Short mmCIF file of C-alpha atoms in Angstrom, two decimals:
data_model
loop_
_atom_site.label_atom_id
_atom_site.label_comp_id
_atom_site.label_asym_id
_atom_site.label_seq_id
_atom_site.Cartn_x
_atom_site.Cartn_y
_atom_site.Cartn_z
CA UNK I 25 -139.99 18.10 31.95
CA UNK I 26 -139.88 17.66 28.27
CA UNK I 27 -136.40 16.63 26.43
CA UNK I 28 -135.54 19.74 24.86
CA UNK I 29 -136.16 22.08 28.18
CA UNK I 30 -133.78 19.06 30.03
CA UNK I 31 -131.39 19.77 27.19
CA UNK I 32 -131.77 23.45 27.53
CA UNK I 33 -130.82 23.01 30.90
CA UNK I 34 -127.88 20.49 30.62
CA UNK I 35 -126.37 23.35 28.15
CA UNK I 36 -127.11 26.53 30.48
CA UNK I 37 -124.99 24.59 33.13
CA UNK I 38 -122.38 23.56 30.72
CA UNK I 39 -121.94 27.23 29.86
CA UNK I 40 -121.27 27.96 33.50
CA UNK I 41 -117.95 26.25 33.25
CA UNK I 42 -116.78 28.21 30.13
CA UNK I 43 -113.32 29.49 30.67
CA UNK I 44 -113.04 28.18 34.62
CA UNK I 45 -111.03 24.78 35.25
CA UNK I 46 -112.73 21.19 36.22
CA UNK I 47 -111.02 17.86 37.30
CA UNK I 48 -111.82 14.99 34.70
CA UNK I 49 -111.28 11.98 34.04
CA UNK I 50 -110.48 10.94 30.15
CA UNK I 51 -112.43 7.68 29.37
CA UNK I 52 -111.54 7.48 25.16
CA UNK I 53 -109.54 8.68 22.60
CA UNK I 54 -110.68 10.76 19.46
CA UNK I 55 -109.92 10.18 15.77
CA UNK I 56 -107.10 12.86 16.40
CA UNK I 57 -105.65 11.52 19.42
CA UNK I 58 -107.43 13.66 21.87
CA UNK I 59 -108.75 12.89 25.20
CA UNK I 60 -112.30 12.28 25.45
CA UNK I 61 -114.22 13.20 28.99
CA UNK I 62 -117.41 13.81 29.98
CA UNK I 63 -118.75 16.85 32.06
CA UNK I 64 -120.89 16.28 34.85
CA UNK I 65 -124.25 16.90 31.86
CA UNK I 66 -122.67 14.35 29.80
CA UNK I 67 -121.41 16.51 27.47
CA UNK I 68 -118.11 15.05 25.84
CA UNK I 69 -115.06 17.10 26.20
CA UNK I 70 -112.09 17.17 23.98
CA UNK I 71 -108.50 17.69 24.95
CA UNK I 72 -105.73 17.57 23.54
CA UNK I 73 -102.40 15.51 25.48
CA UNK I 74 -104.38 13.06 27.45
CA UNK I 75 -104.75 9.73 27.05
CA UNK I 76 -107.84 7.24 28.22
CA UNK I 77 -107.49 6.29 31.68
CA UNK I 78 -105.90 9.34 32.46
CA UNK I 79 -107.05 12.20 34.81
CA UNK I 80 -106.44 15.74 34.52
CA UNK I 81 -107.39 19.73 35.71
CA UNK I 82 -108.50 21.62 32.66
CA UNK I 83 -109.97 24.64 31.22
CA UNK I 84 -112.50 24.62 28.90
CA UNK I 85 -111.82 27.11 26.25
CA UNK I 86 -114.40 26.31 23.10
CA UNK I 87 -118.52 25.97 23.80
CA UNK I 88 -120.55 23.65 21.52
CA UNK I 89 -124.34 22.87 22.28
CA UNK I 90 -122.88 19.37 21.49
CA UNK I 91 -118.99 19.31 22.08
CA UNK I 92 -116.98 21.35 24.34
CA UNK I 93 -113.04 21.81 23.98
CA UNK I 94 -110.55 22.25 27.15
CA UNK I 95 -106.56 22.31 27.33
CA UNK I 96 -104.37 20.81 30.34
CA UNK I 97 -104.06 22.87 32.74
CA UNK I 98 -102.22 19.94 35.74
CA UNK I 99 -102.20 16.27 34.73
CA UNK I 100 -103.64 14.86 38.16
CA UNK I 101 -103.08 10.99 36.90
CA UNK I 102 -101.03 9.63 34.31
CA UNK I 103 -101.70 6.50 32.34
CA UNK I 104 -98.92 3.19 32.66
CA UNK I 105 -99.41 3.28 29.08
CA UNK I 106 -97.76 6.81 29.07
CA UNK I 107 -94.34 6.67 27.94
CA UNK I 108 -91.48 9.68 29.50
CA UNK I 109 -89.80 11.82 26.78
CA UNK I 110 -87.86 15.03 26.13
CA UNK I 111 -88.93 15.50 22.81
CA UNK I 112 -90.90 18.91 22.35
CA UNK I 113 -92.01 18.51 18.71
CA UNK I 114 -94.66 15.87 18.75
CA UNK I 115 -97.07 18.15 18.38
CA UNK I 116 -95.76 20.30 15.74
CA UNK I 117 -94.92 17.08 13.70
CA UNK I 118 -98.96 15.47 14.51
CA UNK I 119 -98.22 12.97 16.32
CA UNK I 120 -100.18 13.34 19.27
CA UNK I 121 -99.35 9.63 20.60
CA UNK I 122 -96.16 10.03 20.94
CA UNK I 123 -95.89 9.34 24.50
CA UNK I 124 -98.15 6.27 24.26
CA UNK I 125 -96.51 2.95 24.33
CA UNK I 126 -96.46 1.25 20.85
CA UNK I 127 -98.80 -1.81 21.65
CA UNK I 128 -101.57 0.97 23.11
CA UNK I 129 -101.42 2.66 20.23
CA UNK I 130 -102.60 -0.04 18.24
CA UNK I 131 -105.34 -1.36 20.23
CA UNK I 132 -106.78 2.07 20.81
CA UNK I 133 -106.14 3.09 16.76
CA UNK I 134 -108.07 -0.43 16.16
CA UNK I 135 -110.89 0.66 18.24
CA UNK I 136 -111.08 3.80 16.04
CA UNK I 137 -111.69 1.63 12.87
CA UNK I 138 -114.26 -0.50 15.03
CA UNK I 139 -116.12 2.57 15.87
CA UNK I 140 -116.24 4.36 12.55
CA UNK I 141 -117.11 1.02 10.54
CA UNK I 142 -119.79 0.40 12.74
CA UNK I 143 -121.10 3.88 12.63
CA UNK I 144 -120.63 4.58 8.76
CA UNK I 145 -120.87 0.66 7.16
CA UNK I 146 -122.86 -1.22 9.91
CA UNK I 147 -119.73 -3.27 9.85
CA UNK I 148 -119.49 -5.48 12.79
CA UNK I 149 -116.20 -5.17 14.83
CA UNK I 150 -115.49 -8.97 15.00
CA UNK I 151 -114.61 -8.70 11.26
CA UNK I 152 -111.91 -6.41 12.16
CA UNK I 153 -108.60 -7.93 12.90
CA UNK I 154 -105.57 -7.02 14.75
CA UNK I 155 -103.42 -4.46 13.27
CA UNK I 156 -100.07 -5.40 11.78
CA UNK I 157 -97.64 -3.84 13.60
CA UNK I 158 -94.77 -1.41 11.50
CA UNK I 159 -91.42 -2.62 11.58
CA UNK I 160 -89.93 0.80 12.58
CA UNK I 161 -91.37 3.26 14.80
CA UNK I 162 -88.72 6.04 14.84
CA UNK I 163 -86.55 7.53 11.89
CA UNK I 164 -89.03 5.68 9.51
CA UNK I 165 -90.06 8.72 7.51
CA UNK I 166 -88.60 8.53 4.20
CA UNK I 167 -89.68 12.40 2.96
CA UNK I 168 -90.41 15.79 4.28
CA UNK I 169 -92.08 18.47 3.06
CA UNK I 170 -91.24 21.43 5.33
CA UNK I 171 -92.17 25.65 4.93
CA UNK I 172 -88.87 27.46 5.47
CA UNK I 173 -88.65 30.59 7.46
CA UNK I 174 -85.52 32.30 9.29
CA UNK I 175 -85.64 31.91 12.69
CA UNK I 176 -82.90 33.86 14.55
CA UNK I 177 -81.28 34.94 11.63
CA UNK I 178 -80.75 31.54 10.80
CA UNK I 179 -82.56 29.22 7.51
CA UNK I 180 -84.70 27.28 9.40
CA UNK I 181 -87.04 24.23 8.73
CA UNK I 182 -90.74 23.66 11.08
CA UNK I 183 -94.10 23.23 10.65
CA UNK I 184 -97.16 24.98 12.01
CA UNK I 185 -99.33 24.24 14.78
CA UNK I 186 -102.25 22.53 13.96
CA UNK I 187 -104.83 24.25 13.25
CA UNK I 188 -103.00 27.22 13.19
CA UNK I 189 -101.21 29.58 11.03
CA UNK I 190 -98.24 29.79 13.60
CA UNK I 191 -94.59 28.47 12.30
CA UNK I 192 -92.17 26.58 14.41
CA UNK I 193 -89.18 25.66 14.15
CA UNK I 194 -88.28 22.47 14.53
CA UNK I 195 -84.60 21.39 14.88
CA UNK I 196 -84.55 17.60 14.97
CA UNK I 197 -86.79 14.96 14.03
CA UNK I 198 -87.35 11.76 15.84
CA UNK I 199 -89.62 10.30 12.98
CA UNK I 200 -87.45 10.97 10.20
CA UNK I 201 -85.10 9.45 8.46
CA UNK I 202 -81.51 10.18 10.45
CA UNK I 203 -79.86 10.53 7.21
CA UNK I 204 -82.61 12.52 5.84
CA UNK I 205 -82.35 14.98 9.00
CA UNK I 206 -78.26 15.30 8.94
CA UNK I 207 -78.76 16.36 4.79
CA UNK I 208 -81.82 18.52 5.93
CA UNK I 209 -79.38 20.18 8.19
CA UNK I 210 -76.33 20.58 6.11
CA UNK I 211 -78.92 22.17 2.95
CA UNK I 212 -79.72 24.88 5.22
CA UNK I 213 -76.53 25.59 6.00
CA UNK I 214 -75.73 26.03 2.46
CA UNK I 215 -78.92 27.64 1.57
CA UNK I 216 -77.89 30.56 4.62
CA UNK I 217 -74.54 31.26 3.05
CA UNK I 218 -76.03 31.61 -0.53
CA UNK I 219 -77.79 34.78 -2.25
CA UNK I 220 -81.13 32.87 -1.97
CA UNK I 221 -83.54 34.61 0.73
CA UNK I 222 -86.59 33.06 3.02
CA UNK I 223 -90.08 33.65 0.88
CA UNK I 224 -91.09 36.89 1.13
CA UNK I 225 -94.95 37.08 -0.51
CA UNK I 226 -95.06 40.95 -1.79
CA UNK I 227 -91.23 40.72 -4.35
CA UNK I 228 -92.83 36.61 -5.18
CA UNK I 229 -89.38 35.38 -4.60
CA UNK I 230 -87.41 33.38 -2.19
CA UNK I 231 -87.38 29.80 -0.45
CA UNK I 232 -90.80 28.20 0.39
CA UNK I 233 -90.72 24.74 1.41
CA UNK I 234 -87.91 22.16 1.35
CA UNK I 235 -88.96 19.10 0.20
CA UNK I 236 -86.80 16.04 0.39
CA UNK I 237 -87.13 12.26 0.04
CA UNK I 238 -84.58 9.56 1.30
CA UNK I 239 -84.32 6.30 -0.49
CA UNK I 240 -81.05 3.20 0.57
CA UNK I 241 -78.85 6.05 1.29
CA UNK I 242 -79.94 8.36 -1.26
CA UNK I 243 -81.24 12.28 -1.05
CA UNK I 244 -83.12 13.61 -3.67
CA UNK I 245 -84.44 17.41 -2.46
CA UNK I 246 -86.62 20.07 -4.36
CA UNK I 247 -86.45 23.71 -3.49
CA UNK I 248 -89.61 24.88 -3.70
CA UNK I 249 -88.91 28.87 -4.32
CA UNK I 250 -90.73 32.10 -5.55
CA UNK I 251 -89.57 33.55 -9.06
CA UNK I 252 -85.76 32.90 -8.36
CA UNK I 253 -82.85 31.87 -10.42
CA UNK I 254 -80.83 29.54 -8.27
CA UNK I 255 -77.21 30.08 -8.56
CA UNK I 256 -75.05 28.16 -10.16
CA UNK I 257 -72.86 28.06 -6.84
CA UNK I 258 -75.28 26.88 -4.65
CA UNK I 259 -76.14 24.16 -6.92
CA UNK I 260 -72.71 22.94 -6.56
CA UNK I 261 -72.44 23.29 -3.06
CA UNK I 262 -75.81 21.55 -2.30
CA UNK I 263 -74.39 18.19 -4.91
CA UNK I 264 -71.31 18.34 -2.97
CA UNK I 265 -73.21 16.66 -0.28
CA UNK I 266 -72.14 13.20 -0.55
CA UNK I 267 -75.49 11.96 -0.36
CA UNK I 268 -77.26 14.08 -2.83
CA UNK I 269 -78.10 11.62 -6.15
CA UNK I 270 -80.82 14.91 -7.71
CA UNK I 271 -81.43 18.43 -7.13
CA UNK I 272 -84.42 20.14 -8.64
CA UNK I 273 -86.52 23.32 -7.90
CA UNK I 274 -90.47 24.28 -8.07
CA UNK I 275 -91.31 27.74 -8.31
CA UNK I 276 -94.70 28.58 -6.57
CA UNK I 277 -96.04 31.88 -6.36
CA UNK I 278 -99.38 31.22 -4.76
CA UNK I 279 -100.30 33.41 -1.45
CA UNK I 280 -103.40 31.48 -0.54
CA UNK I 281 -102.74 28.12 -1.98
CA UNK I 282 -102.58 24.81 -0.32
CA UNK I 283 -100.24 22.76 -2.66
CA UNK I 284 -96.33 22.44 -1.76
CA UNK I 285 -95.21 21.87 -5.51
CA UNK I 286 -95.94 24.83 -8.38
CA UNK I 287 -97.27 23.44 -11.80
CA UNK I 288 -93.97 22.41 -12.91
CA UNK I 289 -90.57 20.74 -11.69
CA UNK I 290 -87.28 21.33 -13.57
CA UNK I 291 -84.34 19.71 -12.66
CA UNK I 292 -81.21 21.65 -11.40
CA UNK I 293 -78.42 18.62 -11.36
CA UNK I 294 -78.29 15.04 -10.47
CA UNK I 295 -80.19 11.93 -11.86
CA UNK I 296 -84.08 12.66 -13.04
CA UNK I 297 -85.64 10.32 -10.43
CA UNK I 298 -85.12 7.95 -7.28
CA UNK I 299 -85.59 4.12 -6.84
CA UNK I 300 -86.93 2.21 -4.97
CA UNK I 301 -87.26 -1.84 -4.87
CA UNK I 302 -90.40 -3.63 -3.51
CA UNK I 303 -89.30 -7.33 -3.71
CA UNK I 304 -87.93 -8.27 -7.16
CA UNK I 305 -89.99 -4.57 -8.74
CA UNK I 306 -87.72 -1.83 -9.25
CA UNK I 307 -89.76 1.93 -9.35
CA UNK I 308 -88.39 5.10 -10.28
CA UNK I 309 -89.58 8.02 -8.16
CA UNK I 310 -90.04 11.61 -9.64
CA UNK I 311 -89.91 14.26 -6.79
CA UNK I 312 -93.74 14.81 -7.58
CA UNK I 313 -94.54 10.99 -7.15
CA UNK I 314 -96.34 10.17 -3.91
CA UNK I 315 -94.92 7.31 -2.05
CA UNK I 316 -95.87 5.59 1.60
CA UNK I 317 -93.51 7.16 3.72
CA UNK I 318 -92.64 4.50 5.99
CA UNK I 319 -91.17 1.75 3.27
CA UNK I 320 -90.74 -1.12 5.58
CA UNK I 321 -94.34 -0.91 6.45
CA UNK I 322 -95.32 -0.04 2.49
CA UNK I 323 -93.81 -3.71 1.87
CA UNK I 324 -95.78 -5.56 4.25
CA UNK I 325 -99.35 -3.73 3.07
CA UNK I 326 -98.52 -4.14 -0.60
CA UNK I 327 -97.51 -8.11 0.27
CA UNK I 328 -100.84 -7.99 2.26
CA UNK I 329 -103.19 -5.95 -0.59
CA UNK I 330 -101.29 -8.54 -3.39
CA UNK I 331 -101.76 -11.81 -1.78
CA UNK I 332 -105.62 -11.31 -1.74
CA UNK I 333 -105.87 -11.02 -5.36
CA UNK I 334 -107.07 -14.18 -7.45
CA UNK I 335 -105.91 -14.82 -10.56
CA UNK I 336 -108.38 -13.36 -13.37
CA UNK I 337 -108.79 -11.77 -16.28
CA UNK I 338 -108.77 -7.92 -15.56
CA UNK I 339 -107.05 -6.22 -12.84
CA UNK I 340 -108.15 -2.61 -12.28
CA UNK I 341 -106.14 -0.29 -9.53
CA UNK I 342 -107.59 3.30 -8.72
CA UNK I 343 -105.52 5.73 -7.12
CA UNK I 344 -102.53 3.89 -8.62
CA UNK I 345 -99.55 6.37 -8.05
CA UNK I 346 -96.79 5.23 -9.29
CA UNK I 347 -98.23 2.03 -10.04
CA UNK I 348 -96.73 -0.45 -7.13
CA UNK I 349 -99.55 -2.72 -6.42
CA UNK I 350 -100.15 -3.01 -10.03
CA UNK I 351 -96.62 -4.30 -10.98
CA UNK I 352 -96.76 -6.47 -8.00
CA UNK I 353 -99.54 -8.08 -8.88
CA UNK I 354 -98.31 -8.42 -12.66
CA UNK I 355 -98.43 -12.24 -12.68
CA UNK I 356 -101.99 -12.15 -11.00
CA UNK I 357 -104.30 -11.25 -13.94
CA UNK I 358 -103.93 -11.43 -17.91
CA UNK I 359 -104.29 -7.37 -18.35
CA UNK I 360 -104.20 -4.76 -15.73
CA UNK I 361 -105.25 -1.09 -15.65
CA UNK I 362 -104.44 1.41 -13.21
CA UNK I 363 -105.85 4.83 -13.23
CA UNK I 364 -104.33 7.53 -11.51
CA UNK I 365 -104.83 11.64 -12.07
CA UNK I 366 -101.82 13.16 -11.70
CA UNK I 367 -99.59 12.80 -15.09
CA UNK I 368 -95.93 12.98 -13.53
CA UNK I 369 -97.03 9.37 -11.43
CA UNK I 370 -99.05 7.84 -15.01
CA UNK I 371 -95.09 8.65 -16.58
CA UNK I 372 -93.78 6.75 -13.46
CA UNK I 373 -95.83 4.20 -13.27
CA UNK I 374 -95.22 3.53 -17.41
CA UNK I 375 -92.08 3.87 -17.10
CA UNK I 376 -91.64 1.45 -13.97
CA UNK I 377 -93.76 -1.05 -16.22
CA UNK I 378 -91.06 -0.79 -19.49
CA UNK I 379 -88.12 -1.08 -17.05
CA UNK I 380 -89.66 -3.72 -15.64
CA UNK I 381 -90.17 -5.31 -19.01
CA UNK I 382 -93.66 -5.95 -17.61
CA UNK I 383 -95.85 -5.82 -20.84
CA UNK I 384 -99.34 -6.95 -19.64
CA UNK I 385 -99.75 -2.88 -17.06
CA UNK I 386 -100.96 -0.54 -18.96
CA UNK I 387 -101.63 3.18 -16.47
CA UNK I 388 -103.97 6.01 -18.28
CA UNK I 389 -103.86 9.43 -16.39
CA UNK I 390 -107.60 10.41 -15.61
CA UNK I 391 -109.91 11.21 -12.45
CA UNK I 392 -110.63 7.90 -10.91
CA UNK I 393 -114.91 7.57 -12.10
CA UNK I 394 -114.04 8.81 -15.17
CA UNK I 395 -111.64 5.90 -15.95
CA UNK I 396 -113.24 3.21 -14.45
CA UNK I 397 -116.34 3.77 -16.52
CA UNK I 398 -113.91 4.06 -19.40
CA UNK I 399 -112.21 0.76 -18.98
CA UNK I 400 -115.55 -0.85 -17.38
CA UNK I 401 -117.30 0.25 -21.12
CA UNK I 402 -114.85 -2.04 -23.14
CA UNK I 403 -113.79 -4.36 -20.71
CA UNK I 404 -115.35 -6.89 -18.19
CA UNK I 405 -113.63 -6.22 -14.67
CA UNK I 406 -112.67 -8.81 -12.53
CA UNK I 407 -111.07 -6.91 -9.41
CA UNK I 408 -110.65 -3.61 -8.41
CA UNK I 409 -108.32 -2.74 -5.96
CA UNK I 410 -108.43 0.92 -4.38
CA UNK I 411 -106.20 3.33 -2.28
CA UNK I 412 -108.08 6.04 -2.41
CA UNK I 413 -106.85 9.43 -0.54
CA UNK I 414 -107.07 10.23 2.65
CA UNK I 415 -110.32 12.22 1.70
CA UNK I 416 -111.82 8.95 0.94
CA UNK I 417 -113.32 7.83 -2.33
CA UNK I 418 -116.24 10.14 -3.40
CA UNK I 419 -119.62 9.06 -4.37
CA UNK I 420 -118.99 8.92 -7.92
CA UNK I 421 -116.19 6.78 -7.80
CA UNK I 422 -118.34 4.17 -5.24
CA UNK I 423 -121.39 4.48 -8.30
CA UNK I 424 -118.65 3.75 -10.88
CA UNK I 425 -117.37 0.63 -8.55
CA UNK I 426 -121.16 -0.27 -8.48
CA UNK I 427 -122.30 -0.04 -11.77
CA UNK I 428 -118.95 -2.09 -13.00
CA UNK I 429 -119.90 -4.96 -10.19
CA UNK I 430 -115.97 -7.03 -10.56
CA UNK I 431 -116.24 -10.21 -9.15
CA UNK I 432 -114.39 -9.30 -6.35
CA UNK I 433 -113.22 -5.53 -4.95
CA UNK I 434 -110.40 -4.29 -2.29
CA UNK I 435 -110.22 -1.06 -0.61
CA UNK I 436 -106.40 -1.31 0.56
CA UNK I 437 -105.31 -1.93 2.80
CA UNK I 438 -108.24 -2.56 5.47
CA UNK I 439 -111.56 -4.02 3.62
CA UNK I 440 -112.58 -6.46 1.19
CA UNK I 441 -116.23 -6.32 -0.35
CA UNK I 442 -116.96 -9.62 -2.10
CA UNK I 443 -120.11 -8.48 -4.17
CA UNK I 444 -122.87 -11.23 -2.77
CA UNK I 445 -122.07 -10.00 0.34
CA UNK I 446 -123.02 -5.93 -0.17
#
């Protein structure tokens, strides 16, 4: 029997258990926490709420000639790593491990990295190391960025399904920040007793997304709103919160865009950003500037990314945000560049260098090829270090990395390239 008839074959009986329920048992995990079992012609099968080593009765519900999808229908065996909870929003909030014990997580989230260096940079897995544990592992989100809708005739926060277009509300967060949930709460309140309505898409007006960050104590919130003119009472009433140090609003009209924030930010009351101190570097967060979310954590990478940086000549950082690595690393090389394209963080990050009274930073807004070929035409490089989004770096920016050829290059926070070795 030839390979593609058997394969015909394997997928004809595969298709017989479309939509009908099979026991199996979950061997792996997938790079978005799903379950990963195998049907009976070896087809994997994804699944969402199951962990490896665990066993359940499912229904397949998506046909692939490669993949197949299912959903729980009766959890037959549960894993010892599984961990009891009431909380109903892991989902919602993507976290799909939520019920795994903390050490699991790690070893199966390292086994991810293994798998996917191997596969993509022929990277062996005995070069990977243990992860580094966070701190925190509850309340450690520092900022939320949540679509507002009214839910019972109520001002409610939530976040859709994955995958989906479908809104839920979510009451409580067990990730956030506790003091960053109680002013979430106490906003909304204010925001229901005001003249300022949920988002309605056909008059362009009303309250989007409620975006707020929460720094030593500190709240600084953005209502993100159609074409509105917030009142000067709920202003007032929103400061009054004893925890509020800046108010500001967005206004973003878009029906099918994907971005939170409109093309500007104007302040409504309060101070014009938020700090935050990494060791003895103070920065100053606008409510635009991208930050890690979990801070504790955030220290121990940058300490990590930082302490594998020789002294040289010419420090380059793409994807520099604010600029945090960079100032870290101020006493590590004579001149440093960081290159970052969105203007709001370049303003940041200069601004975090003059407070600093660091004079040797200097941060130029551009798309991250673009100024690395800049600086790399003028200027030998000696390091690069890279956080590049969660997208990844794209080809142009690895050809600009190549053609530069620094001594030495980081992508933080997981690999080092040392250029003999490529």
């Amino acid at each position: 029997m030839s390979s593609i008839l058997l394969m015909n074959l394997q997928v004809t009986r595969a298709l017989q258990h479309y939509g009908e329920t099979m026991k199996m048992k979950f061997v792996k995990m997938g790079i978005n926490g799903e379950g990963i079992g195998y049907a009976d012609n070896n087809i994997p099968v994804f699944c969402d709420g199951v962990f490896p080593g665990e066993e359940a009765e499912v229904e397949i519900t998506q046909k692939n000639k490669t993949y197949w999808r299912a959903k729980v229908v009766r959890m037959v065996f549960r894993s010892k790593e599984r961990v009891r909870t009431e909380y109903k929003y892991s989902v919602e909030e993507g976290c799909p491990l939520f019920e795994m014990k903390y050490p699991a997580q790690l070893v199966h989230k390292k086994e991810l990295l293994e798998e996917a260096l191997i596969k993509y940079g022929n990277v062996k897995k005995t070069l990977v190391r243990d992860i580094h544990p966070s701190p925190v592992t509850l309340g450690y989100r520092s900022q939320c960025k949540l679509p507002v809708q009214e839910d019972h005739h109520l001002v409610q926060t939530g976040m859709y399904v994955p995958g989906t277009n479908h809104w839920h509300m979510i009451d409580r967060s067990l990730i956030q920040d506790p003091l960053l949930e109680k002013t979430r709460v106490k906003i909304l309140k204010r925001v229901g007793r005001s003249h300022l309505h949920v988002w309605d898409p056909k008059e362009e007006k009303g309250l989007r997304y409620l975006v707020m960050r929460c720094i030593d104590g500190k709240v600084q919130c953005t209502l993100v709103t159609g074409r509105d003119k917030i009142h000067k009472e709920l202003i007032e009433e929103i400061m009054s919160i004893s925890e509020m140090q800046g108010l500001f609003q967005s206004i973003n009209t878009e029906k099918k865009g994907v971005n939170i924030f409109g093309s500007e930010v104007h302040k409504l009351a309060g101070e014009d950003t938020q700090s935050v101190t990494m060791d003895d570097i103070t920065l100053q967060l606008s409510p635009q500037s991208f930050f890690q979310l979990n801070i504790p954590q955030a220290k121990e990478l940058y300490h990590m990314a930082v302490s594998k940086i020789d002294p040289c000549d010419t420090l380059v950082e793409a994807y520099c945000g604010i600029g945090a690595m960079s100032l870290m690393a101020h006493d590590k090389a004579k001149h440093i560049y960081g290159i970052e394209s969105i203007q709001d963080a370049v303003d940041n990050a200069n601004m975090n260098a003059r407070n600093n009274n660091i004079d040797n930073a200097e941060f130029i807004c551009a798309d991250a090829a673009e100024g690395l070929d800049k600086i790399a035409a003028d200027t030998k490089i000696d390091t690069i270090l890279a956080d590049p989004p969660r997208s990844g770096m794209d080809d142009a920016m690895i050809a600009s990395i190549l053609k530069a050829r620094p001594k030495k290059s980081f992508m933080y926070p997981a690999i080092q390239l040392r250029w003999h070795a490529i």
